[in-house]
Amino acid sequence: MSGYKGPMRVLSGIQPSGGMHLGNYLGAIRKFVELQHEYDCFYCVVDMHAITVWQDPEKLREQTFHIAASYLAAGVDPKIAAIFHQSGVRAHAELAWIFNCVARLGWLDRMTQFKDKAGKDKERASVGLYTYPVLQAADILVYKATHVPVGEDQKQHLELSRDIAGKFNHDFKAENFFPLPEPLIKGPGARIMSLRDGSAKMSKSDDSENACIFLKDGADAIARKIKKAKTDPEPLPSEPKGLEGRPEAANLVGIYGALSGKTDAQVLADYGGQGFGVFKPALADLVVEKIAPIGAELNRLEGDPGYLKSVLDKGAERASEVADKVVREVREIVGFVV
Ligand code: TYM
């Protein structure tokens, strides 16, 4: 952040493109809850990012409420942090356009998420998917956010946000106008892997329904998915070094640690030498204890879309006050008639 003197602010977002899962919870939302007591926080549901790939309109609205309800159910307090939908704050799109003119094609060409999502037939991908990380930079910098809690998969996008902020400040001789936002990635849970394949991250779009634990899964579904989780035939090692080359075992130990607040070493001190027949039921009990109450609250909140809409509208109003001011300054800096 070097010489930036503005207030410390946090911004993060989640796409309403599927059900909220354990990876989103441990990599992102849990941090949102902790940070709201330390910083001025803005948490959005990034519906404009979601439409970079096809979304059924009715489902998109439903999923937007689902993500907002997940924030609330996990403990984000709308009286403390602004919870809103990205499309409800027009300034994101306006700043994204200006940033499209700052970011370089070469920078976007290096984005691995575009390559993964566009697949082999990139000619058929939307232009929005290509310029997705530029909108993400606008989400962050339209609040001059200094800190961004995310999982490890967002590291490259955060680096691009820093590059865009730096180039804008430099090109327009607006030293320290934008902070260079810091990703907050560290900590257990930054990279939760699929339960069916320890080399792929847990993802909303996984084809196998047993690969992913959703916040809405009940106790039975959680226990079944953990029971079916891929493992190897060896018992757990007594030290973390023994997890090397055993990605599925390492993932389950990591989930246990992230939910219990223990390090891998502490988990292995308790379970080293035991087989998965003992460890999996203990893990299932822990996941049910921590996740099922959030799922129950989530179901309750989804039954009250009027309340969810009022939270989003109020949040968007509050966020717009900050964002509109920043965009007005940007308009002046770039030379628009204001
Ligand atoms: P999205 O919707 O894919 O994921 C939301 C958040 O969850 C984290 N996450 C994970 N963490 C650990 N293990 C996993 N398996 C896992 N899967 C997902 C993600 O890292 C993320 O923090 N581009 C973003 C959304 C976005 C955004 C932003 C984020 C748009 N604008 C501005 C931060 C700031 C995305 O697709 O997240």
mmCIF file of C-alpha atoms and ligand atoms in Angstrom:
data_model
loop_
_atom_site.group_PDB
_atom_site.id
_atom_site.type_symbol
_atom_site.label_atom_id
_atom_site.label_comp_id
_atom_site.label_asym_id
_atom_site.label_seq_id
_atom_site.Cartn_x
_atom_site.Cartn_y
_atom_site.Cartn_z
ATOM 1 C CA MET A 1 0.000 0.000 0.000
ATOM 2 C CA SER A 2 3.139 2.133 0.327
ATOM 3 C CA GLY A 3 2.205 5.805 0.757
ATOM 4 C CA TYR A 4 -1.582 5.453 0.727
ATOM 5 C CA LYS A 5 -3.098 7.434 3.599
ATOM 6 C CA GLY A 6 -6.838 6.685 3.257
ATOM 7 C CA PRO A 7 -8.955 4.621 5.641
ATOM 8 C CA MET A 8 -8.526 0.842 5.878
ATOM 9 C CA ARG A 9 -11.388 -0.801 4.012
ATOM 10 C CA VAL A 10 -12.327 -4.351 3.099
ATOM 11 C CA LEU A 11 -14.165 -5.453 -0.045
ATOM 12 C CA SER A 12 -14.936 -8.952 -1.233
ATOM 13 C CA GLY A 13 -17.486 -10.682 -3.412
ATOM 14 C CA ILE A 14 -18.908 -14.073 -4.313
ATOM 15 C CA GLN A 15 -20.580 -15.076 -7.575
ATOM 16 C CA PRO A 16 -24.230 -16.143 -7.491
ATOM 17 C CA SER A 17 -23.518 -18.952 -9.895
ATOM 18 C CA GLY A 18 -24.283 -21.965 -7.709
ATOM 19 C CA GLY A 19 -24.721 -23.129 -4.125
ATOM 20 C CA MET A 20 -22.420 -21.801 -1.430
ATOM 21 C CA HIS A 21 -19.961 -24.515 -0.374
ATOM 22 C CA LEU A 22 -17.437 -25.346 2.307
ATOM 23 C CA GLY A 23 -14.569 -23.855 0.233
ATOM 24 C CA ASN A 24 -16.356 -20.504 -0.065
ATOM 25 C CA TYR A 25 -17.093 -20.611 3.640
ATOM 26 C CA LEU A 26 -13.571 -21.448 4.838
ATOM 27 C CA GLY A 27 -11.724 -19.462 2.152
ATOM 28 C CA ALA A 28 -13.853 -16.333 2.263
ATOM 29 C CA ILE A 29 -17.038 -15.874 4.323
ATOM 30 C CA ARG A 30 -15.545 -16.935 7.627
ATOM 31 C CA LYS A 31 -12.947 -14.199 7.178
ATOM 32 C CA PHE A 32 -15.695 -11.702 6.277
ATOM 33 C CA VAL A 33 -17.261 -12.310 9.681
ATOM 34 C CA GLU A 34 -14.004 -11.790 11.576
ATOM 35 C CA LEU A 35 -12.969 -8.684 9.634
ATOM 36 C CA GLN A 36 -16.236 -6.782 10.106
ATOM 37 C CA HIS A 37 -15.183 -5.928 13.662
ATOM 38 C CA GLU A 38 -11.848 -4.478 12.564
ATOM 39 C CA TYR A 39 -12.515 -2.679 9.274
ATOM 40 C CA ASP A 40 -15.118 -0.774 7.298
ATOM 41 C CA CYS A 41 -16.428 -3.735 5.234
ATOM 42 C CA PHE A 42 -18.221 -4.072 1.892
ATOM 43 C CA TYR A 43 -19.432 -7.524 0.848
ATOM 44 C CA CYS A 44 -21.116 -7.888 -2.493
ATOM 45 C CA VAL A 45 -22.859 -10.568 -4.493
ATOM 46 C CA VAL A 46 -21.184 -10.226 -7.881
ATOM 47 C CA ASP A 47 -24.109 -10.784 -10.224
ATOM 48 C CA MET A 48 -22.413 -8.890 -13.079
ATOM 49 C CA HIS A 49 -19.507 -11.327 -12.882
ATOM 50 C CA ALA A 50 -21.899 -14.281 -12.900
ATOM 51 C CA ILE A 51 -23.384 -13.286 -16.280
ATOM 52 C CA THR A 52 -19.998 -13.572 -17.998
ATOM 53 C CA VAL A 53 -21.252 -17.120 -18.583
ATOM 54 C CA TRP A 54 -24.918 -17.895 -19.302
ATOM 55 C CA GLN A 55 -27.258 -17.662 -16.294
ATOM 56 C CA ASP A 56 -30.952 -18.376 -16.313
ATOM 57 C CA PRO A 57 -32.457 -14.998 -15.212
ATOM 58 C CA GLU A 58 -34.888 -16.398 -12.608
ATOM 59 C CA LYS A 59 -32.173 -18.594 -11.147
ATOM 60 C CA LEU A 60 -29.724 -15.689 -11.024
ATOM 61 C CA ARG A 61 -32.103 -13.691 -8.823
ATOM 62 C CA GLU A 62 -32.652 -16.717 -6.570
ATOM 63 C CA GLN A 63 -28.918 -17.385 -6.285
ATOM 64 C CA THR A 64 -28.272 -13.732 -5.487
ATOM 65 C CA PHE A 65 -30.616 -14.035 -2.504
ATOM 66 C CA HIS A 66 -28.941 -17.351 -1.626
ATOM 67 C CA ILE A 67 -25.483 -15.750 -1.413
ATOM 68 C CA ALA A 68 -26.816 -12.778 0.571
ATOM 69 C CA ALA A 69 -28.573 -15.194 2.954
ATOM 70 C CA SER A 70 -25.319 -17.164 3.328
ATOM 71 C CA TYR A 71 -23.439 -14.028 4.382
ATOM 72 C CA LEU A 72 -26.095 -13.338 7.007
ATOM 73 C CA ALA A 73 -26.400 -16.958 8.189
ATOM 74 C CA ALA A 74 -22.624 -17.182 8.666
ATOM 75 C CA GLY A 75 -22.703 -14.090 10.869
ATOM 76 C CA VAL A 76 -22.080 -11.010 8.727
ATOM 77 C CA ASP A 77 -24.082 -8.261 10.424
ATOM 78 C CA PRO A 78 -25.778 -5.885 7.949
ATOM 79 C CA LYS A 79 -25.769 -3.157 10.615
ATOM 80 C CA ILE A 80 -21.963 -3.302 10.619
ATOM 81 C CA ALA A 81 -20.958 -4.329 7.079
ATOM 82 C CA ALA A 82 -22.647 -3.331 3.806
ATOM 83 C CA ILE A 83 -24.145 -6.401 2.078
ATOM 84 C CA PHE A 84 -25.291 -5.625 -1.464
ATOM 85 C CA HIS A 85 -25.611 -6.774 -5.054
ATOM 86 C CA GLN A 86 -22.919 -5.499 -7.411
ATOM 87 C CA SER A 87 -25.440 -4.473 -10.098
ATOM 88 C CA GLY A 88 -27.189 -2.302 -7.476
ATOM 89 C CA VAL A 89 -24.180 0.058 -7.384
ATOM 90 C CA ARG A 90 -23.750 1.490 -10.879
ATOM 91 C CA ALA A 91 -20.323 2.920 -10.090
ATOM 92 C CA HIS A 92 -18.745 -0.565 -10.443
ATOM 93 C CA ALA A 93 -19.582 -0.691 -14.161
ATOM 94 C CA GLU A 94 -18.496 2.881 -14.747
ATOM 95 C CA LEU A 95 -15.100 2.415 -13.140
ATOM 96 C CA ALA A 96 -14.686 -0.932 -14.923
ATOM 97 C CA TRP A 97 -14.931 0.842 -18.273
ATOM 98 C CA ILE A 98 -12.245 3.339 -17.323
ATOM 99 C CA PHE A 99 -10.075 0.460 -16.064
ATOM 100 C CA ASN A 100 -10.613 -1.344 -19.384
ATOM 101 C CA CYS A 101 -8.720 1.561 -20.865
ATOM 102 C CA VAL A 102 -5.923 1.268 -18.278
ATOM 103 C CA ALA A 103 -5.373 -2.508 -18.257
ATOM 104 C CA ARG A 104 -3.274 -3.983 -21.103
ATOM 105 C CA LEU A 105 -4.282 -6.872 -23.327
ATOM 106 C CA GLY A 106 -1.054 -8.650 -22.409
ATOM 107 C CA TRP A 107 -2.016 -8.593 -18.739
ATOM 108 C CA LEU A 108 -5.394 -10.199 -19.426
ATOM 109 C CA ASP A 109 -3.840 -12.753 -21.774
ATOM 110 C CA ARG A 110 -1.960 -14.157 -18.794
ATOM 111 C CA MET A 111 -5.065 -14.796 -16.649
ATOM 112 C CA THR A 112 -5.315 -18.518 -15.999
ATOM 113 C CA GLN A 113 -8.975 -18.401 -14.906
ATOM 114 C CA PHE A 114 -10.003 -17.148 -18.362
ATOM 115 C CA LYS A 115 -8.071 -19.978 -19.991
ATOM 116 C CA ASP A 116 -9.725 -22.534 -17.667
ATOM 117 C CA LYS A 117 -13.237 -21.168 -18.081
ATOM 118 C CA ALA A 118 -13.106 -20.436 -21.803
ATOM 119 C CA GLY A 119 -11.750 -23.916 -22.528
ATOM 120 C CA LYS A 120 -10.512 -24.864 -25.971
ATOM 121 C CA ASP A 121 -13.040 -22.787 -27.908
ATOM 122 C CA LYS A 122 -12.091 -19.338 -26.655
ATOM 123 C CA GLU A 123 -13.549 -17.639 -29.750
ATOM 124 C CA ARG A 124 -16.984 -18.451 -28.354
ATOM 125 C CA ALA A 125 -16.336 -17.074 -24.840
ATOM 126 C CA SER A 126 -18.023 -13.772 -23.974
ATOM 127 C CA VAL A 127 -15.979 -10.579 -24.047
ATOM 128 C CA GLY A 128 -17.156 -10.100 -20.450
ATOM 129 C CA LEU A 129 -15.387 -13.312 -19.405
ATOM 130 C CA TYR A 130 -12.151 -11.961 -20.837
ATOM 131 C CA THR A 131 -12.378 -8.623 -19.084
ATOM 132 C CA TYR A 132 -13.781 -10.176 -15.876
ATOM 133 C CA PRO A 133 -10.690 -9.363 -13.754
ATOM 134 C CA VAL A 134 -10.933 -5.702 -14.742
ATOM 135 C CA LEU A 135 -14.447 -5.540 -13.279
ATOM 136 C CA GLN A 136 -13.058 -7.258 -10.189
ATOM 137 C CA ALA A 137 -10.429 -4.495 -9.861
ATOM 138 C CA ALA A 138 -13.234 -1.930 -10.147
ATOM 139 C CA ASP A 139 -15.224 -3.719 -7.397
ATOM 140 C CA ILE A 140 -12.293 -3.318 -5.059
ATOM 141 C CA LEU A 141 -10.994 0.109 -6.018
ATOM 142 C CA VAL A 142 -14.358 1.847 -6.304
ATOM 143 C CA TYR A 143 -14.255 1.737 -2.478
ATOM 144 C CA LYS A 144 -10.485 2.328 -2.351
ATOM 145 C CA ALA A 145 -10.422 -0.973 -0.461
ATOM 146 C CA THR A 146 -7.069 -1.725 1.130
ATOM 147 C CA HIS A 147 -7.712 -5.390 2.036
ATOM 148 C CA VAL A 148 -9.428 -8.205 0.137
ATOM 149 C CA PRO A 149 -10.213 -11.524 1.874
ATOM 150 C CA VAL A 150 -10.252 -14.335 -0.713
ATOM 151 C CA GLY A 151 -9.225 -17.947 -1.253
ATOM 152 C CA GLU A 152 -5.957 -18.818 -2.951
ATOM 153 C CA ASP A 153 -7.511 -19.130 -6.432
ATOM 154 C CA GLN A 154 -8.010 -15.344 -6.554
ATOM 155 C CA LYS A 155 -4.336 -14.487 -6.101
ATOM 156 C CA GLN A 156 -3.687 -13.683 -9.763
ATOM 157 C CA HIS A 157 -6.767 -11.456 -10.033
ATOM 158 C CA LEU A 158 -5.627 -9.527 -6.968
ATOM 159 C CA GLU A 159 -2.203 -8.983 -8.508
ATOM 160 C CA LEU A 160 -3.928 -7.552 -11.584
ATOM 161 C CA SER A 161 -5.960 -5.186 -9.365
ATOM 162 C CA ARG A 162 -2.730 -3.915 -7.867
ATOM 163 C CA ASP A 163 -1.240 -3.451 -11.341
ATOM 164 C CA ILE A 164 -4.284 -1.503 -12.523
ATOM 165 C CA ALA A 165 -4.269 0.714 -9.411
ATOM 166 C CA GLY A 166 -0.544 1.386 -9.852
ATOM 167 C CA LYS A 167 -0.810 2.179 -13.559
ATOM 168 C CA PHE A 168 -3.788 4.493 -13.033
ATOM 169 C CA ASN A 169 -1.938 6.397 -10.279
ATOM 170 C CA HIS A 170 1.144 6.626 -12.475
ATOM 171 C CA ASP A 171 -0.489 7.505 -15.834
ATOM 172 C CA PHE A 172 -2.663 10.250 -14.368
ATOM 173 C CA LYS A 173 0.054 11.483 -11.990
ATOM 174 C CA ALA A 174 -2.370 10.837 -9.130
ATOM 175 C CA GLU A 175 0.123 9.498 -6.626
ATOM 176 C CA ASN A 176 -1.505 7.230 -4.015
ATOM 177 C CA PHE A 177 -5.000 8.010 -5.296
ATOM 178 C CA PHE A 178 -5.807 4.306 -5.283
ATOM 179 C CA PRO A 179 -4.293 2.014 -2.644
ATOM 180 C CA LEU A 180 -2.567 -1.136 -3.884
ATOM 181 C CA PRO A 181 -5.009 -3.620 -2.307
ATOM 182 C CA GLU A 182 -3.602 -6.419 -0.176
ATOM 183 C CA PRO A 183 -5.074 -9.906 -0.573
ATOM 184 C CA LEU A 184 -5.875 -11.623 2.726
ATOM 185 C CA ILE A 185 -5.389 -15.236 1.717
ATOM 186 C CA LYS A 186 -3.356 -16.885 4.443
ATOM 187 C CA GLY A 187 -4.837 -19.148 7.038
ATOM 188 C CA PRO A 188 -6.301 -22.639 7.013
ATOM 189 C CA GLY A 189 -9.044 -23.144 4.444
ATOM 190 C CA ALA A 190 -7.556 -20.948 1.686
ATOM 191 C CA ARG A 191 -7.666 -23.907 -0.705
ATOM 192 C CA ILE A 192 -10.203 -26.651 -0.011
ATOM 193 C CA MET A 193 -10.065 -29.458 -2.543
ATOM 194 C CA SER A 194 -12.768 -31.637 -4.101
ATOM 195 C CA LEU A 195 -13.746 -34.671 -2.010
ATOM 196 C CA ARG A 196 -13.451 -36.827 -5.141
ATOM 197 C CA ASP A 197 -10.115 -35.521 -6.430
ATOM 198 C CA GLY A 198 -7.442 -34.051 -4.177
ATOM 199 C CA SER A 199 -5.841 -32.226 -7.103
ATOM 200 C CA ALA A 200 -8.944 -30.150 -8.073
ATOM 201 C CA LYS A 201 -10.376 -27.348 -5.947
ATOM 202 C CA MET A 202 -13.831 -27.746 -4.430
ATOM 203 C CA SER A 203 -16.104 -25.917 -6.829
ATOM 204 C CA LYS A 204 -19.774 -24.996 -7.304
ATOM 205 C CA SER A 205 -19.667 -26.451 -10.784
ATOM 206 C CA ASP A 206 -18.214 -29.887 -9.994
ATOM 207 C CA ASP A 207 -20.093 -32.600 -11.880
ATOM 208 C CA SER A 208 -19.941 -35.147 -9.079
ATOM 209 C CA GLU A 209 -22.494 -34.290 -6.398
ATOM 210 C CA ASN A 210 -20.321 -35.974 -3.758
ATOM 211 C CA ALA A 211 -17.328 -33.731 -4.495
ATOM 212 C CA CYS A 212 -18.647 -30.676 -2.743
ATOM 213 C CA ILE A 213 -20.241 -29.992 0.662
ATOM 214 C CA PHE A 214 -22.840 -27.240 0.382
ATOM 215 C CA LEU A 215 -23.833 -25.047 3.320
ATOM 216 C CA LYS A 216 -27.394 -26.272 2.757
ATOM 217 C CA ASP A 217 -26.487 -29.965 3.041
ATOM 218 C CA GLY A 218 -28.155 -31.602 6.009
ATOM 219 C CA ALA A 219 -26.387 -33.897 8.484
ATOM 220 C CA ASP A 220 -27.118 -37.024 6.419
ATOM 221 C CA ALA A 221 -25.765 -35.577 3.174
ATOM 222 C CA ILE A 222 -22.625 -34.302 4.924
ATOM 223 C CA ALA A 223 -21.966 -37.698 6.536
ATOM 224 C CA ARG A 224 -22.594 -39.523 3.225
ATOM 225 C CA LYS A 225 -20.261 -37.260 1.236
ATOM 226 C CA ILE A 226 -17.464 -37.572 3.783
ATOM 227 C CA LYS A 227 -17.927 -41.339 3.949
ATOM 228 C CA LYS A 228 -17.614 -41.497 0.154
ATOM 229 C CA ALA A 229 -14.668 -39.071 0.020
ATOM 230 C CA LYS A 230 -11.732 -40.484 -1.914
ATOM 231 C CA THR A 231 -8.823 -41.560 0.297
ATOM 232 C CA ASP A 232 -5.951 -44.023 0.196
ATOM 233 C CA PRO A 233 -5.589 -47.295 2.120
ATOM 234 C CA GLU A 234 -2.867 -46.078 4.546
ATOM 235 C CA PRO A 235 -3.655 -44.941 8.096
ATOM 236 C CA LEU A 236 -3.093 -41.243 8.892
ATOM 237 C CA PRO A 237 0.556 -40.343 9.539
ATOM 238 C CA SER A 238 1.596 -38.991 12.906
ATOM 239 C CA GLU A 239 3.253 -35.861 11.424
ATOM 240 C CA PRO A 240 2.352 -33.410 8.591
ATOM 241 C CA LYS A 241 5.385 -34.520 6.537
ATOM 242 C CA GLY A 242 3.657 -37.875 6.085
ATOM 243 C CA LEU A 243 0.816 -36.147 4.178
ATOM 244 C CA GLU A 244 3.128 -35.307 1.277
ATOM 245 C CA GLY A 245 1.967 -37.080 -1.882
ATOM 246 C CA ARG A 246 -1.389 -37.889 -0.234
ATOM 247 C CA PRO A 247 -3.561 -34.968 -1.424
ATOM 248 C CA GLU A 248 -6.919 -36.462 -0.403
ATOM 249 C CA ALA A 249 -5.736 -37.281 3.122
ATOM 250 C CA ALA A 250 -4.116 -33.826 3.385
ATOM 251 C CA ASN A 251 -7.393 -32.177 2.334
ATOM 252 C CA LEU A 252 -9.483 -33.987 4.951
ATOM 253 C CA VAL A 253 -6.942 -33.215 7.688
ATOM 254 C CA GLY A 254 -6.903 -29.580 6.484
ATOM 255 C CA ILE A 255 -10.706 -29.340 6.674
ATOM 256 C CA TYR A 256 -10.661 -30.805 10.181
ATOM 257 C CA GLY A 257 -7.983 -28.296 11.220
ATOM 258 C CA ALA A 258 -9.725 -25.311 9.623
ATOM 259 C CA LEU A 259 -13.001 -26.104 11.385
ATOM 260 C CA SER A 260 -11.522 -27.002 14.775
ATOM 261 C CA GLY A 261 -8.886 -24.249 14.917
ATOM 262 C CA LYS A 262 -6.106 -26.860 15.133
ATOM 263 C CA THR A 263 -2.943 -27.130 13.060
ATOM 264 C CA ASP A 264 -2.329 -30.222 10.917
ATOM 265 C CA ALA A 265 0.239 -31.317 13.518
ATOM 266 C CA GLN A 266 -2.346 -31.103 16.308
ATOM 267 C CA VAL A 267 -4.941 -33.024 14.272
ATOM 268 C CA LEU A 268 -2.358 -35.720 13.521
ATOM 269 C CA ALA A 269 -1.280 -35.850 17.167
ATOM 270 C CA ASP A 270 -4.877 -36.913 17.891
ATOM 271 C CA TYR A 271 -5.526 -39.145 14.854
ATOM 272 C CA GLY A 272 -2.079 -40.298 13.615
ATOM 273 C CA GLY A 273 -2.013 -44.069 13.190
ATOM 274 C CA GLN A 274 -5.818 -44.270 12.884
ATOM 275 C CA GLY A 275 -7.520 -45.404 9.696
ATOM 276 C CA PHE A 276 -10.156 -43.401 7.797
ATOM 277 C CA GLY A 277 -12.807 -45.653 9.363
ATOM 278 C CA VAL A 278 -12.182 -43.707 12.574
ATOM 279 C CA PHE A 279 -11.209 -40.316 11.159
ATOM 280 C CA LYS A 280 -14.056 -39.858 8.678
ATOM 281 C CA PRO A 281 -16.900 -40.186 11.233
ATOM 282 C CA ALA A 282 -15.059 -37.731 13.544
ATOM 283 C CA LEU A 283 -14.691 -35.294 10.640
ATOM 284 C CA ALA A 284 -18.349 -35.724 9.660
ATOM 285 C CA ASP A 285 -19.442 -34.921 13.239
ATOM 286 C CA LEU A 286 -17.292 -31.791 13.245
ATOM 287 C CA VAL A 287 -18.572 -30.570 9.850
ATOM 288 C CA VAL A 288 -22.173 -31.174 10.937
ATOM 289 C CA GLU A 289 -21.569 -29.333 14.223
ATOM 290 C CA LYS A 290 -20.120 -26.264 12.463
ATOM 291 C CA ILE A 291 -22.048 -26.170 9.170
ATOM 292 C CA ALA A 292 -25.538 -27.545 9.869
ATOM 293 C CA PRO A 293 -26.588 -24.570 12.076
ATOM 294 C CA ILE A 294 -25.524 -22.174 9.296
ATOM 295 C CA GLY A 295 -27.506 -24.253 6.781
ATOM 296 C CA ALA A 296 -30.607 -24.152 9.004
ATOM 297 C CA GLU A 297 -30.390 -20.359 9.345
ATOM 298 C CA LEU A 298 -29.792 -20.074 5.610
ATOM 299 C CA ASN A 299 -32.986 -22.032 4.892
ATOM 300 C CA ARG A 300 -34.928 -19.804 7.286
ATOM 301 C CA LEU A 301 -33.624 -16.604 5.676
ATOM 302 C CA GLU A 302 -34.362 -17.841 2.157
ATOM 303 C CA GLY A 303 -37.975 -18.124 3.233
ATOM 304 C CA ASP A 304 -38.046 -14.341 3.663
ATOM 305 C CA PRO A 305 -37.017 -12.823 0.308
ATOM 306 C CA GLY A 306 -38.597 -9.486 1.301
ATOM 307 C CA TYR A 307 -36.117 -9.156 4.143
ATOM 308 C CA LEU A 308 -33.190 -10.195 1.932
ATOM 309 C CA LYS A 309 -34.196 -7.632 -0.695
ATOM 310 C CA SER A 310 -34.316 -4.899 1.976
ATOM 311 C CA VAL A 311 -30.824 -5.859 3.204
ATOM 312 C CA LEU A 312 -29.452 -5.681 -0.365
ATOM 313 C CA ASP A 313 -31.185 -2.379 -1.135
ATOM 314 C CA LYS A 314 -29.970 -0.710 2.047
ATOM 315 C CA GLY A 315 -26.475 -2.101 1.510
ATOM 316 C CA ALA A 316 -26.423 -0.841 -2.077
ATOM 317 C CA GLU A 317 -27.473 2.615 -0.938
ATOM 318 C CA ARG A 318 -24.735 2.715 1.676
ATOM 319 C CA ALA A 319 -22.114 1.381 -0.762
ATOM 320 C CA SER A 320 -23.192 3.863 -3.480
ATOM 321 C CA GLU A 321 -22.467 6.784 -1.183
ATOM 322 C CA VAL A 322 -18.814 5.783 -1.008
ATOM 323 C CA ALA A 323 -18.478 4.513 -4.590
ATOM 324 C CA ASP A 324 -20.148 7.508 -6.268
ATOM 325 C CA LYS A 325 -17.733 9.853 -4.546
ATOM 326 C CA VAL A 326 -14.705 7.891 -5.746
ATOM 327 C CA VAL A 327 -16.020 7.716 -9.313
ATOM 328 C CA ARG A 328 -16.647 11.460 -9.320
ATOM 329 C CA GLU A 329 -12.996 12.006 -8.373
ATOM 330 C CA VAL A 330 -11.920 9.567 -11.092
ATOM 331 C CA ARG A 331 -14.007 11.398 -13.699
ATOM 332 C CA GLU A 332 -12.205 14.598 -12.854
ATOM 333 C CA ILE A 333 -8.783 12.938 -12.893
ATOM 334 C CA VAL A 334 -9.282 11.416 -16.350
ATOM 335 C CA GLY A 335 -10.576 14.688 -17.792
ATOM 336 C CA PHE A 336 -14.303 14.108 -18.197
ATOM 337 C CA VAL A 337 -16.517 17.184 -17.903
ATOM 338 C CA VAL A 338 -18.068 16.901 -14.444
HETATM 339 P P1 TYM B 1 -15.989 -17.245 -6.366
HETATM 340 O O1 TYM B 1 -17.435 -16.889 -6.399
HETATM 341 O O2 TYM B 1 -15.490 -18.294 -7.270
HETATM 342 O O3 TYM B 1 -15.583 -17.686 -4.911
HETATM 343 C C1 TYM B 1 -15.892 -16.884 -3.789
HETATM 344 C C2 TYM B 1 -14.784 -16.940 -2.747
HETATM 345 O O4 TYM B 1 -14.576 -18.277 -2.299
HETATM 346 C C3 TYM B 1 -13.206 -18.637 -2.457
HETATM 347 N N1 TYM B 1 -13.149 -20.060 -2.834
HETATM 348 C C4 TYM B 1 -12.425 -20.974 -2.180
HETATM 349 N N2 TYM B 1 -11.633 -20.895 -1.094
HETATM 350 C C5 TYM B 1 -11.045 -22.040 -0.669
HETATM 351 N N3 TYM B 1 -11.211 -23.244 -1.273
HETATM 352 C C6 TYM B 1 -11.992 -23.374 -2.373
HETATM 353 N N4 TYM B 1 -12.170 -24.549 -2.945
HETATM 354 C C7 TYM B 1 -12.645 -22.201 -2.874
HETATM 355 N N5 TYM B 1 -13.488 -21.976 -3.917
HETATM 356 C C8 TYM B 1 -13.784 -20.655 -3.880
HETATM 357 C C9 TYM B 1 -12.701 -17.745 -3.574
HETATM 358 O O5 TYM B 1 -11.305 -17.610 -3.528
HETATM 359 C C10 TYM B 1 -13.423 -16.454 -3.289
HETATM 360 O O6 TYM B 1 -12.765 -15.717 -2.280
HETATM 361 N N6 TYM B 1 -13.672 -13.576 -8.818
HETATM 362 C C11 TYM B 1 -14.269 -13.920 -7.547
HETATM 363 C C12 TYM B 1 -15.434 -13.034 -7.160
HETATM 364 C C13 TYM B 1 -15.123 -11.567 -7.090
HETATM 365 C C14 TYM B 1 -14.336 -10.917 -6.109
HETATM 366 C C15 TYM B 1 -14.393 -9.529 -6.446
HETATM 367 C C16 TYM B 1 -13.599 -11.366 -5.029
HETATM 368 C C17 TYM B 1 -15.600 -10.607 -7.936
HETATM 369 N N7 TYM B 1 -15.159 -9.373 -7.527
HETATM 370 C C18 TYM B 1 -13.705 -8.585 -5.679
HETATM 371 C C19 TYM B 1 -12.916 -10.415 -4.271
HETATM 372 C C20 TYM B 1 -12.962 -9.032 -4.600
HETATM 373 C C21 TYM B 1 -14.804 -15.349 -7.674
HETATM 374 O O7 TYM B 1 -15.046 -15.843 -8.713
HETATM 375 O O8 TYM B 1 -15.098 -15.924 -6.512
#
